[in-house]
PDB file of C-alpha atoms in Angstrom:
ATOM      1  CA  MET A 260      11.107 -22.238  21.790  1.00  0.00           C
ATOM      2  CA  ASP A 261       7.807 -23.262  23.370  1.00  0.00           C
ATOM      3  CA  VAL A 262       5.455 -20.380  22.605  1.00  0.00           C
ATOM      4  CA  SER A 263       5.485 -17.290  20.421  1.00  0.00           C
ATOM      5  CA  ILE A 264       3.106 -14.621  21.704  1.00  0.00           C
ATOM      6  CA  ILE A 265       1.887 -11.922  19.339  1.00  0.00           C
ATOM      7  CA  ILE A 266       0.085  -8.780  20.463  1.00  0.00           C
ATOM      8  CA  VAL A 267      -1.185  -6.201  17.978  1.00  0.00           C
ATOM      9  CA  ASN A 268      -1.385  -2.737  19.496  1.00  0.00           C
ATOM     10  CA  TYR A 269      -3.105   0.438  18.383  1.00  0.00           C
ATOM     11  CA  ASN A 270      -3.261   3.287  20.890  1.00  0.00           C
ATOM     12  CA  VAL A 271      -3.898   1.180  24.014  1.00  0.00           C
ATOM     13  CA  ARG A 272      -0.577   1.724  25.819  1.00  0.00           C
ATOM     14  CA  PHE A 273      -1.938   1.318  29.350  1.00  0.00           C
ATOM     15  CA  PHE A 274      -3.781  -1.920  28.557  1.00  0.00           C
ATOM     16  CA  LEU A 275      -0.750  -3.235  26.680  1.00  0.00           C
ATOM     17  CA  GLU A 276       1.530  -2.570  29.640  1.00  0.00           C
ATOM     18  CA  GLN A 277      -0.759  -4.524  31.993  1.00  0.00           C
ATOM     19  CA  THR A 278      -1.031  -7.365  29.501  1.00  0.00           C
ATOM     20  CA  LEU A 279       2.739  -7.635  29.184  1.00  0.00           C
ATOM     21  CA  HIS A 280       3.228  -7.623  32.956  1.00  0.00           C
ATOM     22  CA  SER A 281       0.755 -10.529  33.185  1.00  0.00           C
ATOM     23  CA  VAL A 282       2.519 -12.394  30.365  1.00  0.00           C
ATOM     24  CA  TYR A 283       5.889 -12.129  32.094  1.00  0.00           C
ATOM     25  CA  LYS A 284       4.366 -13.464  35.331  1.00  0.00           C
ATOM     26  CA  SER A 285       2.935 -16.470  33.467  1.00  0.00           C
ATOM     27  CA  ILE A 286       6.035 -17.695  31.588  1.00  0.00           C
ATOM     28  CA  LYS A 287       7.959 -19.118  34.542  1.00  0.00           C
ATOM     29  CA  HIS A 288       9.099 -22.457  33.089  1.00  0.00           C
ATOM     30  CA  LEU A 289       8.528 -21.827  29.404  1.00  0.00           C
ATOM     31  CA  GLU A 290      10.767 -20.584  26.650  1.00  0.00           C
ATOM     32  CA  VAL A 291       8.752 -17.742  25.149  1.00  0.00           C
ATOM     33  CA  GLU A 292       9.251 -14.992  22.615  1.00  0.00           C
ATOM     34  CA  ILE A 293       6.945 -11.991  22.658  1.00  0.00           C
ATOM     35  CA  PHE A 294       6.151  -9.844  19.642  1.00  0.00           C
ATOM     36  CA  VAL A 295       4.272  -6.574  19.740  1.00  0.00           C
ATOM     37  CA  VAL A 296       3.205  -5.171  16.408  1.00  0.00           C
ATOM     38  CA  ASP A 297       2.339  -1.519  16.813  1.00  0.00           C
ATOM     39  CA  ASN A 298       0.059  -0.098  14.132  1.00  0.00           C
ATOM     40  CA  ALA A 299       1.318   3.514  14.205  1.00  0.00           C
ATOM     41  CA  SER A 300       0.033   4.404  17.662  1.00  0.00           C
ATOM     42  CA  ILE A 301       0.251   8.040  18.703  1.00  0.00           C
ATOM     43  CA  ASP A 302      -0.034   7.358  22.465  1.00  0.00           C
ATOM     44  CA  HIS A 303       3.713   6.679  23.005  1.00  0.00           C
ATOM     45  CA  SER A 304       3.208   2.906  23.106  1.00  0.00           C
ATOM     46  CA  VAL A 305       6.481   2.334  21.263  1.00  0.00           C
ATOM     47  CA  ASP A 306       8.424   4.475  23.751  1.00  0.00           C
ATOM     48  CA  MET A 307       6.888   2.558  26.662  1.00  0.00           C
ATOM     49  CA  LEU A 308       7.795  -0.774  25.060  1.00  0.00           C
ATOM     50  CA  LYS A 309      11.391   0.237  24.434  1.00  0.00           C
ATOM     51  CA  SER A 310      11.915   1.504  27.975  1.00  0.00           C
ATOM     52  CA  THR A 311       9.861  -0.966  30.023  1.00  0.00           C
ATOM     53  CA  PHE A 312      10.009  -4.168  27.946  1.00  0.00           C
ATOM     54  CA  PRO A 313      13.276  -4.110  25.975  1.00  0.00           C
ATOM     55  CA  ASP A 314      13.155  -7.893  25.411  1.00  0.00           C
ATOM     56  CA  VAL A 315       9.910  -7.669  23.443  1.00  0.00           C
ATOM     57  CA  LYS A 316      10.402  -8.013  19.707  1.00  0.00           C
ATOM     58  CA  LEU A 317       8.858  -4.812  18.414  1.00  0.00           C
ATOM     59  CA  ILE A 318       7.529  -4.290  14.924  1.00  0.00           C
ATOM     60  CA  ALA A 319       6.661  -0.595  14.688  1.00  0.00           C
ATOM     61  CA  ASN A 320       4.547   0.097  11.628  1.00  0.00           C
ATOM     62  CA  THR A 321       4.420   3.615  10.207  1.00  0.00           C
ATOM     63  CA  LYS A 322       0.773   3.133   9.253  1.00  0.00           C
ATOM     64  CA  ASN A 323      -2.113   1.054  10.527  1.00  0.00           C
ATOM     65  CA  VAL A 324      -1.946  -2.102   8.415  1.00  0.00           C
ATOM     66  CA  GLY A 325      -4.862  -3.759  10.215  1.00  0.00           C
ATOM     67  CA  PHE A 326      -5.132  -6.643  12.633  1.00  0.00           C
ATOM     68  CA  SER A 327      -4.608  -9.559  10.238  1.00  0.00           C
ATOM     69  CA  SER A 328      -1.653  -8.075   8.390  1.00  0.00           C
ATOM     70  CA  ALA A 329      -0.001  -7.084  11.655  1.00  0.00           C
ATOM     71  CA  ASN A 330      -0.338 -10.625  13.001  1.00  0.00           C
ATOM     72  CA  ASN A 331       1.079 -12.018   9.765  1.00  0.00           C
ATOM     73  CA  GLN A 332       4.120  -9.740  10.072  1.00  0.00           C
ATOM     74  CA  ALA A 333       5.006 -11.363  13.389  1.00  0.00           C
ATOM     75  CA  ILE A 334       3.932 -14.896  12.483  1.00  0.00           C
ATOM     76  CA  SER A 335       6.502 -14.893   9.682  1.00  0.00           C
ATOM     77  CA  GLN A 336       9.218 -14.408  12.342  1.00  0.00           C
ATOM     78  CA  CYS A 337       7.940 -16.803  15.018  1.00  0.00           C
ATOM     79  CA  LYS A 338      10.079 -19.680  16.223  1.00  0.00           C
ATOM     80  CA  GLY A 339       7.723 -21.179  18.802  1.00  0.00           C
ATOM     81  CA  LYS A 340       6.139 -24.604  18.665  1.00  0.00           C
ATOM     82  CA  TYR A 341       2.851 -22.818  19.386  1.00  0.00           C
ATOM     83  CA  ILE A 342       1.672 -19.324  18.473  1.00  0.00           C
ATOM     84  CA  LEU A 343      -0.644 -17.364  20.755  1.00  0.00           C
ATOM     85  CA  LEU A 344      -2.447 -14.332  19.344  1.00  0.00           C
ATOM     86  CA  LEU A 345      -3.221 -12.214  22.377  1.00  0.00           C
ATOM     87  CA  ASN A 346      -5.343  -9.074  22.507  1.00  0.00           C
ATOM     88  CA  PRO A 347      -3.690  -6.105  24.231  1.00  0.00           C
ATOM     89  CA  ASP A 348      -6.440  -5.877  26.852  1.00  0.00           C
ATOM     90  CA  THR A 349      -6.011  -9.444  28.121  1.00  0.00           C
ATOM     91  CA  VAL A 350      -4.639 -10.254  31.554  1.00  0.00           C
ATOM     92  CA  LEU A 351      -3.309 -13.792  31.968  1.00  0.00           C
ATOM     93  CA  GLN A 352      -3.443 -15.703  35.213  1.00  0.00           C
ATOM     94  CA  GLU A 353      -0.032 -16.859  36.412  1.00  0.00           C
ATOM     95  CA  ASP A 354      -0.709 -20.489  35.452  1.00  0.00           C
ATOM     96  CA  THR A 355      -2.533 -19.884  32.157  1.00  0.00           C
ATOM     97  CA  LEU A 356       0.267 -20.746  29.741  1.00  0.00           C
ATOM     98  CA  GLU A 357       1.533 -23.772  31.647  1.00  0.00           C
ATOM     99  CA  SER A 358      -2.021 -25.102  32.023  1.00  0.00           C
ATOM    100  CA  CYS A 359      -2.624 -24.830  28.301  1.00  0.00           C
TER     101      CYS A 359
END
């Protein structure tokens, strides 16, 4: 596994969806696992993830545990050589991950 990507989400479903589309476009030749930790969003983020991105490893919290704790939940499960903490409003260029 090359890279583990962790995104913490809280009620930003539309941004998260765009971020994930950009991530999938940028992982062409890399072995990547993607975690989304949802901090009890009420905007149907979890439903969107399950239907649109079924390969994403989802951690759906029943309460907002905060940014650091949410990242730590996913970090404890990561298998990648590198870990990328990515904000849910970030759009990657198609060559970003390979360039890094």
